[in-house]
Amino acid sequence: MGIRDERTLGAMAQIPRQLFVPEELRELADADRPLPIGFGQTISQPYIVAFMTEELRLSGRERVLEIGTGSGYQTAILALLAQEVYSVEIVEQLSMQAAEILLGSMHLGNVHLRVGDGRSGWSERAPFERIIVTAAPASIPEPLVEQLAPGGRMVIPVGPDPAVQQLLLYCAGSEGVGTMTELLPVRFVPLRGDSPITT
Ligand code: SAH
C-alpha cells in the first residue's frame, strides 16, 4: 500500500519532520514510527500522515479542519496542499509550540490554530470541504458530520479500544446521506472529552 499521490509525496519531502520532534529524539525523526511529543501525546508515524493526507484528495482549493494539532507536523503538510487549514488542539502548550514553528518560523499564513475541544469542530469557520482527525473517538462526533460540506471527505480513526481502531473515510453526500469506508486498522491516542487542559 505505497503512497502514490505526487502532491502528497512532494509536501512530505518539503517538511522536515525533525522540526516537530523533541530535541532529544531528533536522530529518530526519520524513522517510520510515532514518537512522544510530551503531555502523553505522539507525533504520528510518517506513513500514516501520508496515507491520511492522500485519502483527503486535496486539490489545493479546500478549507480543511484538523482535530489534534499535536506537534503541527500534519498541519504543515496540509498547509502546502490546501487553501486554508483550521486546526484545533486541546492541550494549550502543544498548540503554542506548534504555533511557534508553523507561524513563527515557517510563516504559514493559511494556518489557523485554536485551543479547544475538537469534538465540537470549529463552527464559526464551517463548512469544511475536508476534515482530518488525528486522535480516536469511540464514534464520529456529530458536529464534525454537520460541519462537513456537501461532497466533502473526512478521515477519522474510530474505536473505543486502542487495539481495535479503524481508520474511516466518511464521504458526505450532496443530500445529507454519507457513506463510510473502512481504510486501515490503526492505533491513535484517544480523543479526549474534557475541557482544555493547561497543565
Ligand atoms: N497530528 C498530530 C497528532 C498528535 S496526537 C501529530 O502528528 O503531531 C493527537 C493530538 O490530539 C494530541 O495532541 C492531543 O492532545 C489532541 N487531542 C486529543 N483530544 C482532543 C480533543 N478533544 N480536541 C482537540 N485535540 C485533541
XYZ file of N, CA, C and O and ligand atoms in Angstrom:
822
model
N 0.841 -1.202 0.000
C 0.000 0.000 0.000
C 0.872 1.246 0.000
O 0.863 2.033 0.939
N 1.660 1.419 -1.049
C 2.549 2.576 -1.118
C 1.770 3.850 -1.380
O 0.647 3.807 -1.849
N 2.375 4.976 -1.056
C 1.752 6.268 -1.305
C 2.142 6.692 -2.713
O 3.324 6.752 -3.036
N 1.151 6.996 -3.547
C 1.444 7.313 -4.941
C 1.242 8.789 -5.290
O 1.810 9.282 -6.240
N 0.359 9.457 -4.529
C -0.022 10.821 -4.908
C 1.199 11.751 -4.867
O 1.820 11.951 -3.827
N 1.515 12.308 -6.032
C 2.727 13.130 -6.172
C 2.704 14.365 -5.272
O 3.725 14.764 -4.725
N 1.533 14.986 -5.157
C 1.446 16.196 -4.331
C 1.712 15.854 -2.862
O 2.403 16.588 -2.158
N 1.152 14.724 -2.406
C 1.388 14.308 -1.011
C 2.870 14.030 -0.795
O 3.478 14.507 0.174
N 3.472 13.287 -1.709
C 4.889 12.946 -1.570
C 5.753 14.205 -1.606
O 6.713 14.337 -0.840
N 5.376 15.148 -2.455
C 6.124 16.406 -2.566
C 6.072 17.202 -1.272
O 7.091 17.731 -0.812
N 4.880 17.275 -0.678
C 4.727 18.030 0.572
C 5.501 17.355 1.699
O 6.157 18.019 2.508
N 5.441 16.009 1.745
C 6.187 15.279 2.780
C 7.682 15.560 2.646
O 8.396 15.695 3.634
N 8.146 15.638 1.411
C 9.573 15.865 1.168
C 9.988 17.281 1.562
O 11.148 17.524 1.913
N 9.037 18.204 1.510
C 9.377 19.605 1.801
C 9.384 19.947 3.281
O 9.943 20.968 3.673
N 8.677 19.157 4.085
C 8.547 19.490 5.513
C 9.456 18.579 6.346
O 9.221 17.377 6.441
N 10.522 19.138 6.954
C 11.418 18.302 7.771
C 10.739 17.903 9.080
O 10.400 18.761 9.894
N 10.531 16.604 9.276
C 9.838 16.123 10.482
C 10.621 16.457 11.752
O 10.043 16.616 12.816
N 11.941 16.571 11.596
C 12.768 16.823 12.782
C 12.413 18.141 13.489
O 12.620 18.277 14.691
N 11.856 19.085 12.740
C 11.441 20.355 13.351
C 10.362 20.162 14.405
O 10.180 20.988 15.288
N 9.607 19.063 14.276
C 8.423 18.855 15.107
C 8.641 17.812 16.209
O 7.716 17.463 16.921
N 9.859 17.304 16.286
C 10.191 16.234 17.222
C 11.018 16.840 18.356
O 11.851 17.709 18.101
N 10.810 16.422 19.624
C 11.633 16.972 20.710
C 13.121 16.768 20.440
O 13.513 15.746 19.860
N 13.926 17.763 20.857
C 15.346 17.779 20.535
C 16.062 16.453 20.812
O 16.835 15.978 19.982
N 15.745 15.842 21.971
C 16.464 14.620 22.358
C 16.106 13.421 21.472
O 16.759 12.387 21.525
N 15.075 13.562 20.636
C 14.675 12.441 19.769
C 14.981 12.709 18.297
O 14.570 11.963 17.421
N 15.713 13.799 18.033
C 15.941 14.223 16.649
C 16.529 13.125 15.760
O 16.170 13.007 14.592
N 17.436 12.303 16.346
C 18.059 11.283 15.483
C 17.063 10.215 15.048
O 17.329 9.456 14.119
N 15.892 10.178 15.713
C 14.858 9.209 15.324
C 13.821 9.824 14.391
O 12.875 9.160 13.968
N 14.003 11.107 14.060
C 12.954 11.820 13.317
C 12.647 11.193 11.972
O 11.529 11.302 11.468
N 13.618 10.534 11.360
C 13.393 9.953 10.035
C 12.882 8.520 10.081
O 12.594 7.929 9.048
N 12.751 7.971 11.294
C 12.237 6.603 11.401
C 10.729 6.604 11.162
O 10.035 7.544 11.546
N 10.223 5.540 10.520
C 8.788 5.469 10.225
C 8.030 4.933 11.439
O 7.523 3.814 11.432
N 8.002 5.730 12.475
C 7.307 5.332 13.707
C 6.825 6.581 14.433
O 7.374 7.674 14.254
N 5.771 6.410 15.252
C 5.337 7.547 16.070
C 6.380 7.840 17.130
O 7.162 6.959 17.495
N 6.441 9.085 17.628
C 7.387 9.445 18.688
C 6.658 10.298 19.725
O 5.724 11.025 19.383
N 7.087 10.212 20.998
C 6.423 11.029 22.023
C 6.720 12.515 21.845
O 7.833 12.895 21.486
N 5.707 13.368 22.050
C 5.916 14.824 21.969
C 5.561 15.513 23.292
O 5.398 16.724 23.344
N 5.430 14.714 24.373
C 5.074 15.289 25.669
C 3.568 15.260 25.895
O 2.806 14.994 24.972
N 3.160 15.481 27.135
C 1.746 15.512 27.521
C 1.027 14.202 27.168
O -0.171 14.182 26.917
N 1.784 13.090 27.106
C 1.198 11.789 26.811
C 0.767 11.647 25.358
O 0.052 10.712 25.014
N 1.205 12.556 24.491
C 0.772 12.541 23.090
C 1.915 12.114 22.184
O 3.066 12.047 22.608
N 1.600 11.822 20.922
C 2.633 11.377 19.990
C 2.516 12.104 18.664
O 1.436 12.531 18.280
N 3.654 12.240 17.977
C 3.631 12.679 16.578
C 3.383 11.407 15.772
O 4.014 10.373 16.006
N 2.444 11.470 14.836
C 2.046 10.267 14.103
C 3.183 9.738 13.235
O 4.095 10.469 12.848
N 3.069 8.450 12.941
C 4.018 7.771 12.047
C 3.926 8.404 10.646
O 2.822 8.617 10.135
N 5.050 8.715 10.005
C 5.003 9.377 8.695
C 4.148 8.640 7.664
O 3.438 9.274 6.883
N 4.182 7.321 7.667
C 3.373 6.585 6.696
C 1.886 6.891 6.881
O 1.149 7.095 5.908
N 1.452 6.959 8.142
C 0.034 7.234 8.424
C -0.316 8.679 8.043
O -1.393 8.949 7.506
N 0.606 9.607 8.301
C 0.396 11.004 7.894
C 0.199 11.063 6.376
O -0.737 11.681 5.868
N 1.060 10.375 5.647
C 0.977 10.371 4.177
C -0.318 9.700 3.718
O -1.016 10.201 2.835
N -0.645 8.578 4.342
C -1.841 7.819 3.950
C -3.109 8.651 4.161
O -3.963 8.746 3.272
N -3.205 9.298 5.330
C -4.401 10.102 5.622
C -4.468 11.310 4.690
O -5.537 11.676 4.205
N -3.319 11.919 4.434
C -3.274 13.079 3.547
C -3.738 12.681 2.149
O -4.557 13.366 1.532
N -3.241 11.555 1.669
C -3.621 11.094 0.332
C -5.128 10.837 0.249
O -5.781 11.193 -0.733
N -5.683 10.246 1.304
C -7.123 9.940 1.308
C -7.997 11.197 1.313
O -9.163 11.141 0.969
N -7.414 12.333 1.694
C -8.193 13.584 1.660
C -8.391 14.079 0.228
O -9.269 14.896 -0.028
N -7.534 13.599 -0.701
C -7.641 14.014 -2.117
C -7.716 15.542 -2.243
O -8.719 16.086 -2.714
N -6.658 16.209 -1.829
C -6.641 17.676 -1.836
C -6.199 18.216 -3.184
O -5.200 17.750 -3.739
N -6.924 19.195 -3.692
C -6.550 19.803 -4.970
C -5.828 21.123 -4.752
O -5.196 21.660 -5.651
N -5.937 21.681 -3.539
C -5.330 22.981 -3.261
C -6.380 24.057 -3.002
O -6.056 25.150 -2.577
N -7.639 23.739 -3.252
C -8.689 24.758 -3.104
C -9.535 24.578 -1.842
O -10.453 25.340 -1.601
N -9.219 23.579 -1.024
C -10.108 23.231 0.087
C -9.802 23.989 1.377
O -8.671 24.368 1.638
N -10.853 24.132 2.175
C -10.711 24.556 3.563
C -10.752 23.282 4.388
O -11.697 22.506 4.299
N -9.682 23.071 5.165
C -9.537 21.813 5.903
C -9.631 22.066 7.406
O -9.002 22.998 7.918
N -10.388 21.230 8.104
C -10.417 21.241 9.562
C -9.603 20.056 10.056
O -9.837 18.917 9.623
N -8.626 20.332 10.937
C -7.845 19.264 11.555
C -8.144 19.245 13.052
O -8.103 20.292 13.695
N -8.418 18.074 13.589
C -8.613 17.942 15.037
C -7.406 17.211 15.608
O -7.119 16.075 15.208
N -6.692 17.865 16.562
C -5.483 17.289 17.148
C -4.244 17.840 16.452
O -3.549 17.128 15.733
N -3.936 19.118 16.675
C -2.752 19.751 16.064
C -1.485 19.018 16.480
O -0.593 18.810 15.652
N -1.408 18.653 17.784
C -0.231 17.961 18.297
C 1.029 18.740 17.999
O 1.132 19.932 18.283
N 1.998 18.075 17.377
C 3.269 18.721 17.052
C 3.124 19.764 15.950
O 3.978 20.636 15.808
N 2.084 19.631 15.124
C 1.921 20.536 13.986
C 2.473 19.980 12.680
O 2.389 20.624 11.637
N 3.033 18.774 12.735
C 3.654 18.188 11.524
C 2.619 17.965 10.416
O 2.805 18.423 9.274
N 1.518 17.299 10.767
C 0.467 17.075 9.772
C -0.113 18.414 9.287
O -0.407 18.579 8.102
N -0.232 19.360 10.191
C -0.773 20.688 9.862
C 0.072 21.348 8.767
O -0.463 21.935 7.824
N 1.402 21.257 8.912
C 2.310 21.888 7.947
C 2.129 21.266 6.561
O 2.112 21.971 5.542
N 1.964 19.958 6.527
C 1.792 19.274 5.243
C 0.471 19.695 4.603
O 0.413 20.003 3.408
N -0.575 19.765 5.408
C -1.873 20.200 4.888
C -1.792 21.630 4.352
O -2.408 21.964 3.338
N -1.013 22.471 5.037
C -0.910 23.876 4.636
C -0.337 24.020 3.227
O -0.683 24.943 2.498
N 0.518 23.072 2.829
C 1.103 23.122 1.487
C 0.121 22.621 0.431
O 0.280 22.909 -0.749
N -0.879 21.868 0.853
C -1.739 21.164 -0.111
C -3.164 21.696 -0.193
O -3.926 21.285 -1.062
N -3.549 22.567 0.746
C -4.928 23.064 0.775
C -4.921 24.586 0.805
O -3.872 25.213 0.933
N -6.111 25.165 0.716
C -6.183 26.622 0.728
C -6.030 27.185 2.140
O -5.208 28.058 2.379
N -6.847 26.676 3.063
C -6.790 27.140 4.451
C -6.838 25.923 5.362
O -7.564 24.964 5.078
N -6.100 25.970 6.474
C -6.122 24.882 7.440
C -6.511 25.442 8.810
O -5.869 26.360 9.321
N -7.575 24.893 9.367
C -8.057 25.263 10.691
C -7.781 24.086 11.607
O -8.292 23.002 11.367
N -6.961 24.273 12.641
C -6.555 23.136 13.453
C -6.846 23.387 14.936
O -6.461 24.424 15.482
N -7.505 22.436 15.567
C -7.915 22.561 16.965
C -7.125 21.571 17.815
O -7.007 20.401 17.461
N -6.580 22.062 18.949
C -5.805 21.204 19.859
C -6.291 21.457 21.288
O -6.497 22.590 21.689
N -6.432 20.392 22.053
C -6.978 20.541 23.407
C -5.900 20.901 24.439
O -6.198 21.503 25.470
N -4.639 20.565 24.170
C -3.543 20.891 25.104
C -2.913 22.221 24.687
O -2.260 22.311 23.637
N -3.112 23.226 25.539
C -2.688 24.574 25.177
C -1.201 24.658 24.819
O -0.821 25.306 23.840
N -0.348 23.988 25.639
C 1.096 24.087 25.374
C 1.478 23.502 24.025
O 2.388 24.006 23.366
N 0.806 22.423 23.630
C 1.116 21.836 22.315
C 0.723 22.812 21.209
O 1.451 23.001 20.239
N -0.427 23.440 21.355
C -0.868 24.408 20.356
C 0.119 25.572 20.263
O 0.449 26.046 19.172
N 0.616 26.011 21.439
C 1.560 27.131 21.437
C 2.890 26.752 20.790
O 3.474 27.535 20.040
N 3.352 25.521 21.093
C 4.610 25.062 20.463
C 4.442 24.948 18.950
O 5.327 25.320 18.174
N 3.291 24.429 18.533
C 3.042 24.287 17.091
C 2.972 25.663 16.439
O 3.493 25.866 15.340
N 2.369 26.632 17.135
C 2.266 27.987 16.587
C 3.646 28.586 16.367
O 3.899 29.260 15.359
N 4.552 28.329 17.310
C 5.910 28.855 17.187
C 6.565 28.393 15.884
O 7.212 29.173 15.189
N 6.384 27.118 15.575
C 7.013 26.580 14.359
C 6.244 26.997 13.111
O 6.815 27.537 12.162
N 4.919 26.747 13.117
C 4.118 26.940 11.903
C 3.984 28.416 11.530
O 4.046 28.782 10.356
N 3.775 29.249 12.557
C 3.553 30.668 12.298
C 4.839 31.450 12.495
O 5.245 32.230 11.639
N 5.538 31.207 13.626
C 6.750 31.954 13.960
C 7.893 31.681 13.002
O 8.494 32.606 12.464
N 8.212 30.380 12.763
C 9.372 30.069 11.916
C 8.998 29.901 10.450
O 9.690 30.391 9.571
N 7.903 29.162 10.177
C 7.601 28.822 8.784
C 6.712 29.850 8.092
O 6.561 29.809 6.874
N 6.111 30.745 8.871
C 5.239 31.788 8.312
C 4.167 31.244 7.372
O 3.962 31.767 6.278
N 3.508 30.182 7.811
C 2.442 29.606 7.004
C 1.163 30.427 7.236
O 0.442 30.217 8.212
N 0.911 31.344 6.342
C -0.180 32.312 6.524
C -1.567 31.708 6.411
O -2.556 32.365 6.757
N -1.675 30.482 5.930
C -3.005 29.863 5.786
C -3.326 28.884 6.912
O -4.259 28.103 6.811
N -2.525 28.929 7.998
C -2.768 28.050 9.148
C -3.432 28.846 10.272
O -2.959 29.920 10.647
N -4.536 28.317 10.785
C -5.282 28.967 11.864
C -5.394 27.982 13.013
O -5.915 26.876 12.819
N -4.878 28.359 14.195
C -4.850 27.430 15.327
C -5.796 27.895 16.419
O -5.980 29.094 16.631
N -6.355 26.921 17.113
C -7.254 27.240 18.214
C -7.129 26.189 19.305
O -6.963 25.001 18.997
N -7.191 26.626 20.570
C -7.183 25.686 21.695
C -8.631 25.395 22.057
O -9.422 26.315 22.253
N -8.974 24.123 22.125
C -10.344 23.777 22.492
C -10.615 22.313 22.260
O -9.715 21.556 21.864
N -11.841 21.913 22.532
C -12.255 20.529 22.356
C -12.731 20.326 20.921
O -13.790 20.816 20.531
N -11.934 19.599 20.186
C -12.212 19.387 18.762
C -13.467 18.576 18.495
O -13.918 18.516 17.355
N -14.035 17.958 19.543
C -15.273 17.207 19.310
C -16.400 18.124 18.845
O -17.365 17.664 18.257
N -16.270 19.430 19.131
C -17.294 20.357 18.630
C -16.890 21.006 17.318
O -17.589 21.888 16.836
N -15.759 20.604 16.761
C -15.325 21.187 15.498
C -14.971 22.653 15.666
O -14.422 23.057 16.705
N -15.236 23.464 14.634
C -14.957 24.913 14.679
C -16.103 25.570 13.913
O -15.954 25.923 12.743
N -17.235 25.705 14.599
C -18.474 26.055 13.902
C -18.407 27.423 13.217
O -18.978 27.610 12.151
N -17.655 28.366 13.818
C -17.576 29.712 13.229
C -16.936 29.689 11.842
O -17.167 30.582 11.039
N -16.103 28.691 11.581
C -15.397 28.640 10.296
C -15.964 27.582 9.356
O -15.446 27.388 8.258
N -17.003 26.873 9.782
C -17.600 25.812 8.961
C -18.383 26.447 7.797
O -18.750 27.630 7.885
N -18.665 25.735 6.708
C -18.332 24.320 6.483
C -16.911 24.116 5.945
O -16.293 25.039 5.423
N -16.456 22.888 6.060
C -15.130 22.493 5.579
C -15.286 21.440 4.494
O -16.082 20.517 4.645
N -14.493 21.556 3.459
C -14.539 20.526 2.395
C -13.842 19.249 2.842
O -14.093 18.176 2.290
N -12.926 19.398 3.811
C -12.205 18.221 4.308
C -12.073 18.319 5.830
O -11.864 19.419 6.352
N -12.125 17.153 6.495
C -11.856 17.095 7.939
C -10.924 15.922 8.191
O -11.123 14.830 7.643
N -9.886 16.160 9.012
C -8.956 15.088 9.391
C -8.841 15.084 10.908
O -8.654 16.138 11.523
N -8.988 13.922 11.503
C -8.958 13.801 12.954
C -7.787 12.892 13.304
O -7.671 11.787 12.756
N -6.897 13.348 14.208
C -5.696 12.564 14.491
C -5.662 12.031 15.914
O -4.601 11.774 16.476
N -6.829 11.874 16.521
C -6.995 11.165 17.795
C -8.329 10.424 17.677
O -9.207 10.863 16.933
N -8.455 9.303 18.405
C -9.595 8.424 18.120
C -10.764 8.576 19.095
O -10.610 8.328 20.293
N -11.936 8.967 18.594
C -13.145 8.936 19.408
C -13.790 7.547 19.325
O -13.433 6.745 18.458
N -14.758 7.270 20.221
C -15.468 5.990 20.173
C -16.409 5.941 18.980
O -16.655 4.881 18.407
N -16.923 7.093 18.595
C -17.739 7.172 17.375
C -17.564 8.573 16.799
O -17.062 9.469 17.480
N -17.966 8.777 15.552
C -17.737 10.081 14.908
C -18.583 11.155 15.597
O -19.798 11.026 15.679
N -17.944 12.224 16.124
C -18.723 13.285 16.778
C -19.672 13.956 15.767
O -19.249 14.339 14.675
N -20.925 14.094 16.166
C -21.954 14.627 15.270
C -21.614 16.027 14.706
O -21.823 16.277 13.516
N -21.059 16.956 15.522
C -20.750 18.281 14.967
C -19.790 18.225 13.774
O -19.872 19.062 12.872
N -18.920 17.220 13.752
C -17.981 17.129 12.628
C -18.726 16.751 11.353
O -18.442 17.281 10.272
N -19.699 15.857 11.474
C -20.520 15.490 10.316
C -21.281 16.724 9.833
O -21.342 17.007 8.630
N -21.801 17.484 10.791
C -22.582 18.679 10.431
C -21.725 19.744 9.764
O -22.210 20.496 8.919
N -20.435 19.820 10.142
C -19.573 20.880 9.605
C -18.863 20.478 8.309
O -18.111 21.268 7.743
N -19.111 19.255 7.853
C -18.517 18.802 6.596
C -19.402 19.256 5.430
O -20.610 19.035 5.433
N -18.786 19.913 4.455
C -19.539 20.448 3.309
C -20.111 19.298 2.468
O -19.562 18.197 2.469
N -21.199 19.551 1.732
C -21.725 18.534 0.826
C -20.636 18.068 -0.136
O -19.874 18.893 -0.655
N -20.509 16.775 -0.298
C -19.461 16.233 -1.165
C -18.098 16.168 -0.494
O -17.119 15.755 -1.116
N -18.018 16.557 0.789
C -16.737 16.606 1.492
C -16.256 15.236 1.961
O -17.008 14.267 1.962
N -15.001 15.185 2.365
C -14.396 13.933 2.852
C -13.827 14.139 4.247
O -13.161 15.149 4.497
N -14.070 13.151 5.112
C -13.494 13.172 6.462
C -12.732 11.873 6.694
O -13.243 10.789 6.425
N -11.491 11.988 7.201
C -10.698 10.810 7.558
C -10.523 10.825 9.066
O -10.040 11.808 9.637
N -10.938 9.729 9.723
C -11.009 9.724 11.187
C -10.813 8.304 11.732
O -11.414 7.363 11.223
N -9.931 8.154 12.752
C -9.788 6.832 13.390
C -10.897 6.676 14.435
O -11.120 7.580 15.227
N -11.583 5.559 14.437
C -12.694 5.369 15.356
C -12.555 4.039 16.089
O -12.257 3.012 15.469
N -12.775 4.063 17.397
C -12.756 2.819 18.163
C -12.631 3.105 19.636
O -11.808 3.934 20.023
N -13.419 2.451 20.460
C -13.356 2.696 21.894
C -12.067 2.156 22.507
O -11.573 2.648 23.511
N -11.483 1.148 21.869
C -10.336 0.440 22.410
C -9.150 0.694 21.473
O -9.259 0.471 20.275
N -7.989 1.161 22.011
C -6.850 1.469 21.137
C -6.429 0.288 20.267
O -5.839 0.465 19.213
N -6.749 -0.926 20.712
C -6.317 -2.099 19.948
C -7.195 -2.359 18.724
O -6.796 -3.083 17.829
N -8.369 -1.794 18.677
C -9.285 -2.129 17.576
C -9.824 -0.913 16.823
O -10.940 -0.912 16.375
N -8.994 0.121 16.694
C -9.470 1.283 15.930
C -9.426 1.008 14.427
O -8.543 0.312 13.942
N -10.368 1.602 13.737
C -10.361 1.566 12.284
C -10.229 2.990 11.773
O -10.900 3.887 12.273
N -9.389 3.182 10.772
C -9.360 4.474 10.108
C -10.514 4.469 9.110
O -10.615 3.576 8.263
N -11.421 5.452 9.268
C -12.602 5.509 8.412
C -12.527 6.691 7.463
O -12.003 7.756 7.815
N -13.086 6.488 6.284
C -13.315 7.587 5.345
C -14.815 7.802 5.295
O -15.577 6.883 4.971
N -15.243 9.013 5.684
C -16.663 9.353 5.623
C -16.839 10.365 4.501
O -16.201 11.427 4.500
N -17.643 10.045 3.512
C -17.897 10.964 2.400
C -19.302 11.502 2.528
O -20.270 10.727 2.566
N -19.422 12.825 2.615
C -20.739 13.448 2.739
C -21.415 13.440 1.380
O -20.821 13.835 0.378
N -22.642 12.987 1.348
C -23.408 13.038 0.108
C -23.889 14.460 -0.119
O -23.719 15.323 0.732
N -24.460 14.723 -1.284
C -24.936 16.082 -1.537
C -26.256 16.340 -0.823
O -26.652 17.464 -0.619
N -26.971 15.280 -0.427
C -28.246 15.497 0.263
C -28.253 14.923 1.683
O -29.253 14.373 2.149
N -27.136 15.046 2.363
C -27.112 14.703 3.782
C -26.870 13.233 4.108
O -26.731 12.887 5.261
N -26.819 12.363 3.110
C -26.572 10.948 3.394
C -25.119 10.641 3.077
O -24.683 10.798 1.930
N -24.370 10.212 4.098
C -22.950 9.961 3.893
C -22.658 8.486 3.676
O -23.489 7.628 3.966
N -21.462 8.204 3.172
C -21.032 6.812 3.051
C -19.748 6.625 3.855
O -18.944 7.546 3.983
N -19.574 5.421 4.378
C -18.445 5.151 5.252
C -17.626 4.001 4.670
O -18.196 2.990 4.276
N -16.300 4.169 4.634
C -15.436 3.095 4.151
C -14.363 2.832 5.200
O -13.762 3.784 5.710
N -14.100 1.570 5.507
C -13.000 1.233 6.418
C -11.716 1.188 5.607
O -11.632 0.499 4.596
N -10.702 1.945 6.068
C -9.466 2.049 5.292
C -8.353 1.153 5.824
O -7.640 0.521 5.046
N -8.191 1.130 7.157
C -6.969 0.540 7.723
C -7.127 0.392 9.236
O -7.659 1.288 9.870
N -6.658 -0.706 9.833
C -6.604 -0.737 11.299
C -5.467 0.169 11.764
O -4.391 0.158 11.160
N -5.701 0.974 12.777
C -4.698 1.949 13.231
C -4.683 2.025 14.750
O -5.551 1.476 15.418
N -3.696 2.738 15.277
C -3.607 2.954 16.718
C -3.275 4.422 16.984
O -2.148 4.865 16.760
N -4.278 5.173 17.430
C -4.098 6.589 17.766
C -4.348 6.793 19.260
O -4.978 5.954 19.909
N -3.898 7.932 19.788
C -4.267 8.274 21.163
C -5.764 8.585 21.168
O -6.321 8.982 20.148
N -6.437 8.391 22.329
C -7.885 8.669 22.352
C -8.192 10.159 22.214
O -7.404 11.004 22.670
N -9.285 10.464 21.564
C -9.787 11.840 21.526
C -10.383 12.119 22.890
O -11.260 11.399 23.362
N -9.897 13.158 23.542
C -10.330 13.420 24.914
C -11.643 14.184 24.954
O -11.924 14.997 24.086
N -12.357 13.949 26.035
C -13.655 14.590 26.171
C -13.703 15.661 27.236
O -14.760 16.149 27.591
N -12.548 16.063 27.759
C -12.534 17.062 28.828
C -12.514 18.469 28.266
O -12.348 18.675 27.079
N -12.591 19.434 29.165
C -12.369 20.818 28.748
C -10.865 21.013 28.580
O -10.082 20.157 28.988
N -10.417 22.145 27.982
C -8.995 22.312 27.705
C -8.105 22.064 28.923
O -8.427 22.477 30.034
N -6.991 21.370 28.677
C -6.067 21.023 29.750
C -4.886 21.966 29.655
O -4.304 22.122 28.591
N -4.539 22.615 30.765
C -3.494 23.631 30.663
C -2.255 23.291 31.491
O -1.342 24.082 31.575
N -2.234 22.124 32.153
C -1.028 21.816 32.938
C -0.284 20.641 32.340
O -0.841 19.910 31.559
N -1.205 15.088 14.064
C -0.535 15.148 15.315
C -1.056 14.034 16.191
C -0.914 14.302 17.616
S -1.615 13.050 18.657
C 0.947 14.962 15.108
O 1.336 14.196 14.240
O 1.744 15.570 15.832
C -3.294 13.634 18.820
C -3.481 15.019 19.340
O -4.883 15.202 19.573
C -2.791 15.293 20.664
O -2.001 16.437 20.548
C -3.949 15.520 21.645
O -3.655 16.439 22.656
C -5.055 16.011 20.717
N -6.406 15.834 21.228
C -6.892 14.830 21.984
N -8.188 15.017 22.251
C -8.543 16.184 21.655
C -9.754 16.925 21.571
N -10.890 16.513 22.159
N -9.761 18.076 20.861
C -8.627 18.528 20.260
N -7.447 17.864 20.305
C -7.403 16.710 20.993
